[in-house]
GROMACS .gro file of C-alpha atoms in nm:
model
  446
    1UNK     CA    1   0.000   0.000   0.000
    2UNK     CA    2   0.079   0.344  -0.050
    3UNK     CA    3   0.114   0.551   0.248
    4UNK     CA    4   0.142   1.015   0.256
    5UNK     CA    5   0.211   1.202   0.590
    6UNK     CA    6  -0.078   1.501   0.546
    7UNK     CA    7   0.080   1.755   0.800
    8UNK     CA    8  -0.137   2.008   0.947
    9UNK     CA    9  -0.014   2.254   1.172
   10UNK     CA   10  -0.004   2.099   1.519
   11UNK     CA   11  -0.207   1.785   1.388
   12UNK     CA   12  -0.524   1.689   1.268
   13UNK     CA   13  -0.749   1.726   1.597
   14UNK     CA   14  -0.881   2.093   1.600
   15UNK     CA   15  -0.742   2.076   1.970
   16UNK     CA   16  -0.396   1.933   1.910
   17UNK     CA   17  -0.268   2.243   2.005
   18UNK     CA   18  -0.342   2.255   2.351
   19UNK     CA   19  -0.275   1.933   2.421
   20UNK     CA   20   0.022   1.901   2.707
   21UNK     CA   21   0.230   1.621   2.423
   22UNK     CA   22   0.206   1.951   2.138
   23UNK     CA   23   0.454   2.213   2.114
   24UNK     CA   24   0.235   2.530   1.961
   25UNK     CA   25   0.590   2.709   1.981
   26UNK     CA   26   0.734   2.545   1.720
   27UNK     CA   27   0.451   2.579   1.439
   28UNK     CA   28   0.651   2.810   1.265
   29UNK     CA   29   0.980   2.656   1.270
   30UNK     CA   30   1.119   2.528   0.986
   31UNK     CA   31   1.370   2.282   1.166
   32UNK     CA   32   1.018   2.089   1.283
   33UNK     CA   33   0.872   2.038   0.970
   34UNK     CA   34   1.199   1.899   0.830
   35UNK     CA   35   1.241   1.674   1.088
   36UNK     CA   36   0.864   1.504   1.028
   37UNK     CA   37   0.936   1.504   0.655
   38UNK     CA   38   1.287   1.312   0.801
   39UNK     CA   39   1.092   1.131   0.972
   40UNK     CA   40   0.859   1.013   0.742
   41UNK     CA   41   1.142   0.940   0.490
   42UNK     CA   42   1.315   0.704   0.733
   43UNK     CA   43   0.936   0.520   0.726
   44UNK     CA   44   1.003   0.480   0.330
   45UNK     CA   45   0.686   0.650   0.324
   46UNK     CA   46   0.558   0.768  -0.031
   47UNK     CA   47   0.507   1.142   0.033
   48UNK     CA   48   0.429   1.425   0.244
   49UNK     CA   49   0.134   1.637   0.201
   50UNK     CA   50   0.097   1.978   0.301
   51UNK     CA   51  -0.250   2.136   0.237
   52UNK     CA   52  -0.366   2.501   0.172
   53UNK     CA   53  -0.554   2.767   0.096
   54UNK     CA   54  -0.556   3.127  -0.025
   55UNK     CA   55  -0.763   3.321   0.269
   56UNK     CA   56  -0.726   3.286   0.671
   57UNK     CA   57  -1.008   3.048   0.808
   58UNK     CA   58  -1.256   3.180   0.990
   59UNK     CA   59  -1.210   3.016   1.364
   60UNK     CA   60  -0.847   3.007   1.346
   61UNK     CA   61  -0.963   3.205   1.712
   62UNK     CA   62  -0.926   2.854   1.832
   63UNK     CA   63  -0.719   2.656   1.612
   64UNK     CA   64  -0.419   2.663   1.463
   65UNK     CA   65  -0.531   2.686   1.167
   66UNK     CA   66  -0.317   2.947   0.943
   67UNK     CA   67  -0.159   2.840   0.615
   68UNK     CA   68   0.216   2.858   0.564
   69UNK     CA   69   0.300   2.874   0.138
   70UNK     CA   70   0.328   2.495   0.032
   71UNK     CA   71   0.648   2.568  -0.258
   72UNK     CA   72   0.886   2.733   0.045
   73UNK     CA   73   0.802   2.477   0.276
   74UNK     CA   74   0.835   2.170   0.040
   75UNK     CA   75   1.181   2.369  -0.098
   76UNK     CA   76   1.301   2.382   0.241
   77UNK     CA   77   1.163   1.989   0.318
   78UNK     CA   78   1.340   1.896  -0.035
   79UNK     CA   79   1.697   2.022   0.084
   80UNK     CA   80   1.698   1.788   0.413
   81UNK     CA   81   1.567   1.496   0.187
   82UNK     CA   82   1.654   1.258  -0.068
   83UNK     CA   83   1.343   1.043  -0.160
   84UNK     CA   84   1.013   1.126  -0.001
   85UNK     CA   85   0.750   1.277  -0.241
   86UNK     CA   86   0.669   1.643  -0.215
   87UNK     CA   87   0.334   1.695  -0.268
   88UNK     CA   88   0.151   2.086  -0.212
   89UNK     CA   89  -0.180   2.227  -0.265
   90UNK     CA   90  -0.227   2.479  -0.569
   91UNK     CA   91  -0.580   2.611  -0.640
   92UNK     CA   92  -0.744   2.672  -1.012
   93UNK     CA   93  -0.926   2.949  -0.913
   94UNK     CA   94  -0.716   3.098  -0.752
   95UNK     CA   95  -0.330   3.115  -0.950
   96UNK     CA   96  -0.219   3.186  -1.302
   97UNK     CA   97  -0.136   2.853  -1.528
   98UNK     CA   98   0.239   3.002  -1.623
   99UNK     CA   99   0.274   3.132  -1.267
  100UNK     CA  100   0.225   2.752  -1.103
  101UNK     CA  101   0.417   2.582  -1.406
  102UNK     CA  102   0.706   2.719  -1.284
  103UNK     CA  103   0.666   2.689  -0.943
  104UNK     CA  104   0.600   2.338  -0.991
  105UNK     CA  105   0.871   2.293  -1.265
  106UNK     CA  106   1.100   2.466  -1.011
  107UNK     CA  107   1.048   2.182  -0.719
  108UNK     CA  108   1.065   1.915  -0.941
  109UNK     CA  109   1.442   1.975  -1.052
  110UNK     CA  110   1.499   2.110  -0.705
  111UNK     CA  111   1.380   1.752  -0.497
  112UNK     CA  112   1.483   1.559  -0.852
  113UNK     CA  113   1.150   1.473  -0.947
  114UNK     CA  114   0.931   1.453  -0.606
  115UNK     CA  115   0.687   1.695  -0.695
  116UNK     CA  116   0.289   1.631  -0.679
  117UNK     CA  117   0.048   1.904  -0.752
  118UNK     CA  118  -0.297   1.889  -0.537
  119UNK     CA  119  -0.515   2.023  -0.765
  120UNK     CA  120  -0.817   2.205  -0.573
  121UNK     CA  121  -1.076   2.474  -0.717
  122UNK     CA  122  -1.102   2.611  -0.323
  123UNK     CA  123  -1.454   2.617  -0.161
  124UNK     CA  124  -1.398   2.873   0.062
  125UNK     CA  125  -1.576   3.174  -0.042
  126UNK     CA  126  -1.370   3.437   0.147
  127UNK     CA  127  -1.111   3.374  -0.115
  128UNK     CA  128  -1.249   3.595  -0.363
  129UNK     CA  129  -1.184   3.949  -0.162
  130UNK     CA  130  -0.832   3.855  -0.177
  131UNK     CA  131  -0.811   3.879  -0.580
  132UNK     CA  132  -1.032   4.134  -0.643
  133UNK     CA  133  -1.368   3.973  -0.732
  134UNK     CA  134  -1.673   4.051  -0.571
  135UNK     CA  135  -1.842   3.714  -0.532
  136UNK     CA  136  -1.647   3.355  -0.496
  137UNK     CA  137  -1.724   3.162  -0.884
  138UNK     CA  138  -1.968   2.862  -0.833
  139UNK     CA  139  -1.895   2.498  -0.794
  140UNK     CA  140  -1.970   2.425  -1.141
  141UNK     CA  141  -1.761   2.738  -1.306
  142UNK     CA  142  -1.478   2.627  -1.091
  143UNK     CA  143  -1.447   2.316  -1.234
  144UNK     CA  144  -1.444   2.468  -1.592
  145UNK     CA  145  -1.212   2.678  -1.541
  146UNK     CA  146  -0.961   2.361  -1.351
  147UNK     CA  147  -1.050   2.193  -1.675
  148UNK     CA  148  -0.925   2.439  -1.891
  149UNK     CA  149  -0.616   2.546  -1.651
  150UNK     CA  150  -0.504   2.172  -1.620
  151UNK     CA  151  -0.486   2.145  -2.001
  152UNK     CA  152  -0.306   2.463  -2.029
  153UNK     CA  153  -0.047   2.368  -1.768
  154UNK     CA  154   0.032   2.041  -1.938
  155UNK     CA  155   0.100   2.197  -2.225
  156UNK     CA  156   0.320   2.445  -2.103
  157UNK     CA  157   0.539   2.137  -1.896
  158UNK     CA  158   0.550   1.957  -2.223
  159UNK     CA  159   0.681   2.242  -2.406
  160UNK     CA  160   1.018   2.165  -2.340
  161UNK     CA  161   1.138   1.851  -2.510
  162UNK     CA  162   1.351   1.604  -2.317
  163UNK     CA  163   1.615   1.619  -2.561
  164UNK     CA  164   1.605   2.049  -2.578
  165UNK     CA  165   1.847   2.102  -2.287
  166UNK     CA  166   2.182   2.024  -2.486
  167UNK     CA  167   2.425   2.211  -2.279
  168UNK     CA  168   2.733   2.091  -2.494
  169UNK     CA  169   3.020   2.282  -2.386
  170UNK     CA  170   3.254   2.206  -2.734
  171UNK     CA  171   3.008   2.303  -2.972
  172UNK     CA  172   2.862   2.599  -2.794
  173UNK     CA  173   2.472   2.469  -2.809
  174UNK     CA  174   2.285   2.535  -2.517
  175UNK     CA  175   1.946   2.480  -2.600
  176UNK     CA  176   1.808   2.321  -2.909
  177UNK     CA  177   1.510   2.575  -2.976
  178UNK     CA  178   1.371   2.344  -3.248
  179UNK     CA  179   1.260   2.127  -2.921
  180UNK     CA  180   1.087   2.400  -2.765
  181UNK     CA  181   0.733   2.478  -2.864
  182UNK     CA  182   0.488   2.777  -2.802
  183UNK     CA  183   0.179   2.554  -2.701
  184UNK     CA  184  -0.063   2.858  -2.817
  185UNK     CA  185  -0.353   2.783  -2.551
  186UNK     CA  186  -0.675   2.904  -2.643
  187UNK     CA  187  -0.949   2.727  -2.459
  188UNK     CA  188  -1.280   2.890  -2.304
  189UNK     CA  189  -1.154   3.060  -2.006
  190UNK     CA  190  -0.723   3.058  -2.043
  191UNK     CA  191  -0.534   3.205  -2.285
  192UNK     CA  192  -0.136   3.104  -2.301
  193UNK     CA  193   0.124   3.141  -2.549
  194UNK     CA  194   0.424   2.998  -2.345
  195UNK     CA  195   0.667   2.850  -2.369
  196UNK     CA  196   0.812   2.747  -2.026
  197UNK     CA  197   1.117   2.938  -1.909
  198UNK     CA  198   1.254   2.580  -1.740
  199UNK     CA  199   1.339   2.309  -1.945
  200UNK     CA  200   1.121   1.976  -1.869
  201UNK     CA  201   1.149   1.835  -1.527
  202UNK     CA  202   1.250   1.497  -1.393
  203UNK     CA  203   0.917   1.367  -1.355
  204UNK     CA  204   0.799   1.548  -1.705
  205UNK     CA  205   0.494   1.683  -1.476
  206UNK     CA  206   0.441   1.631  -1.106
  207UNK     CA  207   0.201   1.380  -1.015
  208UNK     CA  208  -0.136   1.441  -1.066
  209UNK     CA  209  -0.331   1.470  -0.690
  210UNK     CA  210  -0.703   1.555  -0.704
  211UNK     CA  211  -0.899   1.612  -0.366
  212UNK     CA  212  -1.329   1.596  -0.403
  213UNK     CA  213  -1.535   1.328  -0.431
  214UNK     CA  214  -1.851   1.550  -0.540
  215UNK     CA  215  -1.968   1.472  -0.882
  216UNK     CA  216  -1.781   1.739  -1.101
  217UNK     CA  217  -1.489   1.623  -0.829
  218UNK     CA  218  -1.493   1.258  -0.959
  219UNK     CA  219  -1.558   1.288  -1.344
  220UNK     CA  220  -1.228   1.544  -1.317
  221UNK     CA  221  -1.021   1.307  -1.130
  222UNK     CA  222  -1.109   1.026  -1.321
  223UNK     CA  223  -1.005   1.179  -1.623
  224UNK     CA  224  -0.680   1.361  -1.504
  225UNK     CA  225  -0.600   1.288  -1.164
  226UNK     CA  226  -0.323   0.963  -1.040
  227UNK     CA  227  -0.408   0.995  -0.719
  228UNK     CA  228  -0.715   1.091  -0.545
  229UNK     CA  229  -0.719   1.193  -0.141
  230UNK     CA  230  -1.089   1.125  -0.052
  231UNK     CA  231  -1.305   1.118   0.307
  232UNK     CA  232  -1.468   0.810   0.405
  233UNK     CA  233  -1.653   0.742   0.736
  234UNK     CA  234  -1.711   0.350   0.669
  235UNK     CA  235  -1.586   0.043   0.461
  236UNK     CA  236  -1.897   0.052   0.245
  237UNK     CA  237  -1.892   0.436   0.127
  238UNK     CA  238  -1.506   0.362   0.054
  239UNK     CA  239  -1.550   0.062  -0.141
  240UNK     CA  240  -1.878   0.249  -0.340
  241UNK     CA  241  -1.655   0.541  -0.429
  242UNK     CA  242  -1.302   0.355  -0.545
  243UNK     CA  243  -1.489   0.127  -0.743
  244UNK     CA  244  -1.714   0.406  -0.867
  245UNK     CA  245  -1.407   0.624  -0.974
  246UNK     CA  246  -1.210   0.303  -1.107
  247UNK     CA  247  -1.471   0.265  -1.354
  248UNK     CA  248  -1.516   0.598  -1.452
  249UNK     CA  249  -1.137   0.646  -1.550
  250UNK     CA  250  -1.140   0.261  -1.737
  251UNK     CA  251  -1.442   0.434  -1.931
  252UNK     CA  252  -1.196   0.651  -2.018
  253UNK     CA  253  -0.970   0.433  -2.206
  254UNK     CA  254  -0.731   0.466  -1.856
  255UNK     CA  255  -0.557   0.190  -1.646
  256UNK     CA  256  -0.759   0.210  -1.310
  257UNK     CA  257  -0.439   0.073  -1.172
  258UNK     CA  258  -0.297   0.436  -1.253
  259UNK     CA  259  -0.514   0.615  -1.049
  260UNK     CA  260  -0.469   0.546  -0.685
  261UNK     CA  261  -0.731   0.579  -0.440
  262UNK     CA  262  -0.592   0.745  -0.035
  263UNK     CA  263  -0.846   0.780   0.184
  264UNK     CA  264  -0.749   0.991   0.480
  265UNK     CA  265  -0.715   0.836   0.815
  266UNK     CA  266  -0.663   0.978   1.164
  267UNK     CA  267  -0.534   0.726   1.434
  268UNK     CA  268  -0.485   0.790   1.805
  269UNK     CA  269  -0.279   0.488   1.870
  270UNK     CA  270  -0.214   0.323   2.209
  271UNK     CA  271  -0.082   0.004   2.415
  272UNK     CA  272  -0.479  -0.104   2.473
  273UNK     CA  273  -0.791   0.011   2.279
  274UNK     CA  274  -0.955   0.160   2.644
  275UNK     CA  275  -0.632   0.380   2.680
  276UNK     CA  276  -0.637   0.486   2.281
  277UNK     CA  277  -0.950   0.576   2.387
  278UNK     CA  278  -0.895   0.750   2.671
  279UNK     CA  279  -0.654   0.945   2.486
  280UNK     CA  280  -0.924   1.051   2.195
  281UNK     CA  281  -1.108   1.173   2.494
  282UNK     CA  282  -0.806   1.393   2.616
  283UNK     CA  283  -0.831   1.571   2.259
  284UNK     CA  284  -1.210   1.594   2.256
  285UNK     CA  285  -1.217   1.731   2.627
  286UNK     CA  286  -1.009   2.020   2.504
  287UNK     CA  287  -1.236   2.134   2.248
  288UNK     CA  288  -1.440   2.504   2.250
  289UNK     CA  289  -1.752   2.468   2.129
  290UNK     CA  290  -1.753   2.806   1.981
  291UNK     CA  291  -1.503   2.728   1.753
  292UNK     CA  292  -1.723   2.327   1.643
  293UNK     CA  293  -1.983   2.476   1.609
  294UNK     CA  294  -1.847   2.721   1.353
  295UNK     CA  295  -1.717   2.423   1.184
  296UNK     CA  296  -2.045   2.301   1.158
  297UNK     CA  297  -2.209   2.616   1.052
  298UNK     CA  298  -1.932   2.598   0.707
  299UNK     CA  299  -2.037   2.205   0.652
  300UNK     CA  300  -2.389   2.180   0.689
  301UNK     CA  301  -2.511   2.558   0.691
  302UNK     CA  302  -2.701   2.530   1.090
  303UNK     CA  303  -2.620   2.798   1.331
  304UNK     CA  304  -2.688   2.592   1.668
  305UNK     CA  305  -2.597   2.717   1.997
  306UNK     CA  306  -2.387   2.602   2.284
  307UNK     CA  307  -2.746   2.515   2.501
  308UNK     CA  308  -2.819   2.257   2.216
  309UNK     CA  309  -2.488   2.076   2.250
  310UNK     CA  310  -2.638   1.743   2.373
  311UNK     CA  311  -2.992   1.778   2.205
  312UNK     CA  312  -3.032   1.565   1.848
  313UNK     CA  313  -2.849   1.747   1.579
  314UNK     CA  314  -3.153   1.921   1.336
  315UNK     CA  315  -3.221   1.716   1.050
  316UNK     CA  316  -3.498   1.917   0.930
  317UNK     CA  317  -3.268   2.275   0.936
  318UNK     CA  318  -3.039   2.141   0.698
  319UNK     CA  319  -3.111   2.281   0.349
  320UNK     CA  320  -2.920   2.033   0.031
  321UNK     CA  321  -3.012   2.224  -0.267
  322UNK     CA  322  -2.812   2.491  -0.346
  323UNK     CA  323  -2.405   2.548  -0.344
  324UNK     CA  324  -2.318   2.386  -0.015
  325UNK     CA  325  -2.487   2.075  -0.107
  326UNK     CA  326  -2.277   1.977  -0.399
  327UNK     CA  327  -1.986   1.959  -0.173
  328UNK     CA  328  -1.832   1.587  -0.069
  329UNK     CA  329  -1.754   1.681   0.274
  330UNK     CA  330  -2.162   1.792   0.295
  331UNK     CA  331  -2.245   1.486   0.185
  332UNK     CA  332  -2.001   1.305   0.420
  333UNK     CA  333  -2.129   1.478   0.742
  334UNK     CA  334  -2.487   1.434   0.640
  335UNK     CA  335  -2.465   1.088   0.625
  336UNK     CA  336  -2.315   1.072   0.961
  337UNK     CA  337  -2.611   1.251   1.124
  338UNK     CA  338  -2.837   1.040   0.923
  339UNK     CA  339  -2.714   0.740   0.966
  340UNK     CA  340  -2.612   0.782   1.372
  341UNK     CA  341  -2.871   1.066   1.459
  342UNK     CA  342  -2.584   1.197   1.724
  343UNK     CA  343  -2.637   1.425   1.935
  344UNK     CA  344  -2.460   1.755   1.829
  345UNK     CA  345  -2.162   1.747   2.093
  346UNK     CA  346  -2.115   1.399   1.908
  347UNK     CA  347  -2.133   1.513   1.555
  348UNK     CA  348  -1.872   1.797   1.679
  349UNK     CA  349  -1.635   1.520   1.865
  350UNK     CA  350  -1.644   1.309   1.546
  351UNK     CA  351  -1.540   1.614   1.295
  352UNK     CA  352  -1.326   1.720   1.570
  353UNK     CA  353  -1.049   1.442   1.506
  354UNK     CA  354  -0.979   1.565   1.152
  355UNK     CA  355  -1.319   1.743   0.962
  356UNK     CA  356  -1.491   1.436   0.838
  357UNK     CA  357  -1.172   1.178   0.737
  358UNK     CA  358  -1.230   0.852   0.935
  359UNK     CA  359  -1.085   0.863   1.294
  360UNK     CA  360  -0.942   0.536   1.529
  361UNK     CA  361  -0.863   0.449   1.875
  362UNK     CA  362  -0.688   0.132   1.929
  363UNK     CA  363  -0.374  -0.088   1.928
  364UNK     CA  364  -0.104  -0.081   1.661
  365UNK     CA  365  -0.251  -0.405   1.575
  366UNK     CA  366  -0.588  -0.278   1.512
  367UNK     CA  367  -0.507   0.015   1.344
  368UNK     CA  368  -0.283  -0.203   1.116
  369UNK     CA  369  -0.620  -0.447   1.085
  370UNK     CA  370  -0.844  -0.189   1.003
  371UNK     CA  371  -0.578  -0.057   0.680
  372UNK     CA  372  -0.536  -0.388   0.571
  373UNK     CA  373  -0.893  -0.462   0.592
  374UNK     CA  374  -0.944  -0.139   0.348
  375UNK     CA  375  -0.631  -0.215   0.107
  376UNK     CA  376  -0.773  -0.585   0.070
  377UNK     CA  377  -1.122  -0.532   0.009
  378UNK     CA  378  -1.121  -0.249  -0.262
  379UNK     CA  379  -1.160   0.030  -0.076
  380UNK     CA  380  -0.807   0.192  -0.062
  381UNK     CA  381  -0.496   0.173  -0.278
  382UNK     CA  382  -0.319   0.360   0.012
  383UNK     CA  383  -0.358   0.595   0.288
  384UNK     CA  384  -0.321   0.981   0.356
  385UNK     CA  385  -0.208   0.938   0.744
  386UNK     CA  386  -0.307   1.255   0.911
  387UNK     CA  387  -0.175   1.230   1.299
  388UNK     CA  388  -0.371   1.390   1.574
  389UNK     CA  389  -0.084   1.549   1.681
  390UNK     CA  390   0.228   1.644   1.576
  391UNK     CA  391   0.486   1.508   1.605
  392UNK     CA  392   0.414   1.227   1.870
  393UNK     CA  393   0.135   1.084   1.689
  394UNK     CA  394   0.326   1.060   1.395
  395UNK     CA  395   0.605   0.873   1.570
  396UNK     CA  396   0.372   0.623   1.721
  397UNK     CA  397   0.249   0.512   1.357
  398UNK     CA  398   0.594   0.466   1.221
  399UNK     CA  399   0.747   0.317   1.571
  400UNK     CA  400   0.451   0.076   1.585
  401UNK     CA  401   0.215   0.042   1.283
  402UNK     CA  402   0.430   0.089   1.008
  403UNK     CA  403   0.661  -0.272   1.132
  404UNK     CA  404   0.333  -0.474   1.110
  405UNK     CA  405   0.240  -0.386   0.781
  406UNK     CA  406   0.575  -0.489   0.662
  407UNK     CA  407   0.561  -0.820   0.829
  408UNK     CA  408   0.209  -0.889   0.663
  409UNK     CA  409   0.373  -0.807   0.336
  410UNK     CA  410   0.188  -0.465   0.277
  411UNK     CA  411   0.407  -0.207   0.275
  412UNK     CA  412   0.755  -0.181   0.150
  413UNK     CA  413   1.100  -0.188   0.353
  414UNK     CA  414   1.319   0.054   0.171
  415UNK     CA  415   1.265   0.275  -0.117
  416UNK     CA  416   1.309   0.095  -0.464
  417UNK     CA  417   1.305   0.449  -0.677
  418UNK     CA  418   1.389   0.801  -0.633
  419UNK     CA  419   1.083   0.963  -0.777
  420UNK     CA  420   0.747   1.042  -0.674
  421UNK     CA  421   0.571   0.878  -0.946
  422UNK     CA  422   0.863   0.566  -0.910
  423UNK     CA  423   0.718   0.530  -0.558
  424UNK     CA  424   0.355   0.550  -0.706
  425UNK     CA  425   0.415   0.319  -0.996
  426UNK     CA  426   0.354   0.591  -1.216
  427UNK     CA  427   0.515   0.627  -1.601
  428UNK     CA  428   0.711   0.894  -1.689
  429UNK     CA  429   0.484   1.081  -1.979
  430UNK     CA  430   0.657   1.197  -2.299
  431UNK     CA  431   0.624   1.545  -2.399
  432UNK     CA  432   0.283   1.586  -2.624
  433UNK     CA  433   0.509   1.797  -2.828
  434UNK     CA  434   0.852   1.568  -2.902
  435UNK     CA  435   0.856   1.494  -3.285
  436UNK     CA  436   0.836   1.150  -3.437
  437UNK     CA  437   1.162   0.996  -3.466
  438UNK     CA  438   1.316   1.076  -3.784
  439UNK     CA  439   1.086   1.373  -3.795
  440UNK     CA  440   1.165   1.725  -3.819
  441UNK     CA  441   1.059   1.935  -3.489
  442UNK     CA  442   0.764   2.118  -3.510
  443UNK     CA  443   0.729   2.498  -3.416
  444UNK     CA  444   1.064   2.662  -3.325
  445UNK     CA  445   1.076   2.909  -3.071
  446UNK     CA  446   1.140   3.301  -3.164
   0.00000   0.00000   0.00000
């Protein structure tokens, strides 16, 4: 199986922070991010994921939840590493295609091809003021427009032919220009003439990452995306949605195999399954309501107040037509309330642990059960581990879950390749633009 570390600052568990095992005083040093991605590296582990976004959150009152820029940290993470994948969040709505080319060009010769590009649209509506617009685009426009950006960035890491980068020192050639081509994008929304000012990186693109699972979400990862970081809550919903999105891409004319399915998964991870317990407790005990139930408000659209805390959580308030209700995580907390009917301190507990990805208490042994129970039964190619807290909850999964999996065969010992798409079995794309062999080269640069 394929296994990510998805650091958030402090950990996963809105309360991670003030947790006596957390540090809060080192979430903005550099040295402790490089020594999880270390960390995580000396687990063999695929990649690590940072997430983020282009406005402040809204209850980061009570959470440590600000956004540090994904390309410094990874560049900083990429010059205390050798193999781990690099993998940052980038949003369509919200960047230029030629701007993130090169940024992502730029980390991929920088880690020697380690680079994955999460490719998000960004629901959060308080993005817009930011850029100048007046109103956040719609669900549906935002997926044109990633449509029509992914196609132009493609293009514009293709335009660069492996073979363009000559650098011979006798004959004075640099760069053959008849291997770099203007790619002339012209599609609905994005204009770009290009070329790249890099030459083609290690991986010829970074990996493809898509995270969504609403339905303009899956027919765009299906088509595009090689790996997809989804929310699941139980075995059945996980095994609906891989084979669901497996399908969809083999409709496609694509090898399901080469899109990888990573749930997220959030373990609090102790000698006995009472005591793992206890510990999730700790974390939930720590919580401020004010802060959940703003949470709550941005899923599911209910203002409820701390006096209705242990009173049934209002089916009948919550509205699914509109915006909100083509969103995955939506859908994900509404079948929680509908299938559990918790009471809303529950509901908050449960999103709590890491905003809707599945949360466990237990022994190494059942963690370990519970992933290989997933990876076996067509539900997961791999797992996005998100730890509680950082960085002791990390440590316990590699000190303690990571050894069973490799003596039940499921995850490997050592690294067998240097790239990110090596460790994700992923081929090496040619360049849409490299001529025939034998052929002249197509459209010279000026």
């Amino acid at each position: 199986m394929h296994l990510n570390l998805f650091v958030y600052p402090g950990g996963h568990h809105e309360a991670a922070w003030r947790h006596g095992s957390s540090d809060p005083d080192r979430l903005l040093d550099v040295g402790h991010y490089q020594d999880l991605a270390r960390s995580a590296e000396a687990a063999a582990f695929d990649g690590v994921f940072f997430a983020d976004g282009p406005s402040l959150a809204d209850n980061v009152r009570y959470a440590s939840r600000f956004r540090l820029e994904p390309f410094t940290w990874l560049s900083a993470i990429a010059a205390v590493t050798e193999r781990i994948g690099l993998i940052a969040t980038a949003s369509t709505t919200y960047t230029e295609p030629y701007n993130l080319a090169r940024l992502f060009a730029s980390l991929d010769h920088l880690s020697r091809g380690r680079a994955g590009w999460n490719i998000v649209t960004t629901g959060a509506p308080q993005a817009a003021g930011n850029f100048g617009l007046d109103s956040h685009p719609v669900h549906a426009e935002r997926y044109a427009r990633a449509q029509d950006f992914l196609e132009a960035v493609t293009k514009l890491w293709d335009s660069w032919e492996d073979e363009a980068l000559v650098a011979d020192q006798r004959s004075g050639l640099f760069a053959d220009t008849d291997r770099i081509h203007t790619v002339d994008h012209d599609g609905p929304l994005l204009k770009v003439r290009g070329p790249l000012n890099i030459p083609r990186s290690p991986q010829g693109r970074p990996v493809y990452v898509q995270a969504g699972s609403s339905e303009d979400g899956r027919a765009f990862a299906a088509r595009h995306a090689e790996a997809v970081f989804t929310a699941h809550q139980t075995l059945g919903s996980g095994q609906d949605f891989y084979a669901d999105i497996k399908k969809r891409a083999a409709r496609l004319g694509r090898d399901p195999r080469q899109l990888l399915v990573l749930p997220g998964i959030s373990p609090f991870i102790a000698s006995t399954e009472a005591a793992a317990r206890r510990l999730h407790e700790e974390f939930n005990e720590l919580t401020q309501p004010e802060y959940s139930l703003q949470l709550l408000h941005r899923l599911l659209g209910v203002r409820l107040s701390q006096e209705e805390l242990d009173g049934p959580v209002p089916r009948e308030l919550i509205e699914t037509d509109g915006e909100r209700g083509n969103g995955s995580r939506f859908r994900l907390v509404l079948d929680i309330v509908e299938r559990e009917q918790p009471t809303v301190r529950e509901l908050l507990h449960r999103l709590a642990g890491a905003r809707g990805h599945r949360v466990i208490a237990g022994t190494p042994e059942q963690v370990a059960d519970q992933l290989q129970q997933w990876y076996e039964e067509g539900a997961a190619d791999g797992f996005n581990v998100m730890p509680p807290w950082l960085p002791g909850g990390f440590d316990l999964f590699a000190e303690h879950v990571v050894p069973i999996l490799r003596q039940r065969g499921l995850f490997r010992g050592e690294y067998s390749g240097r790239t990110l798409r090596e460790h994700y079995g992923l081929p090496r794309p040619a360049s849409r633009y490299a001529a025939p062999r034998g052929a002249a080269a197509a459209v010279p640069v000026a």
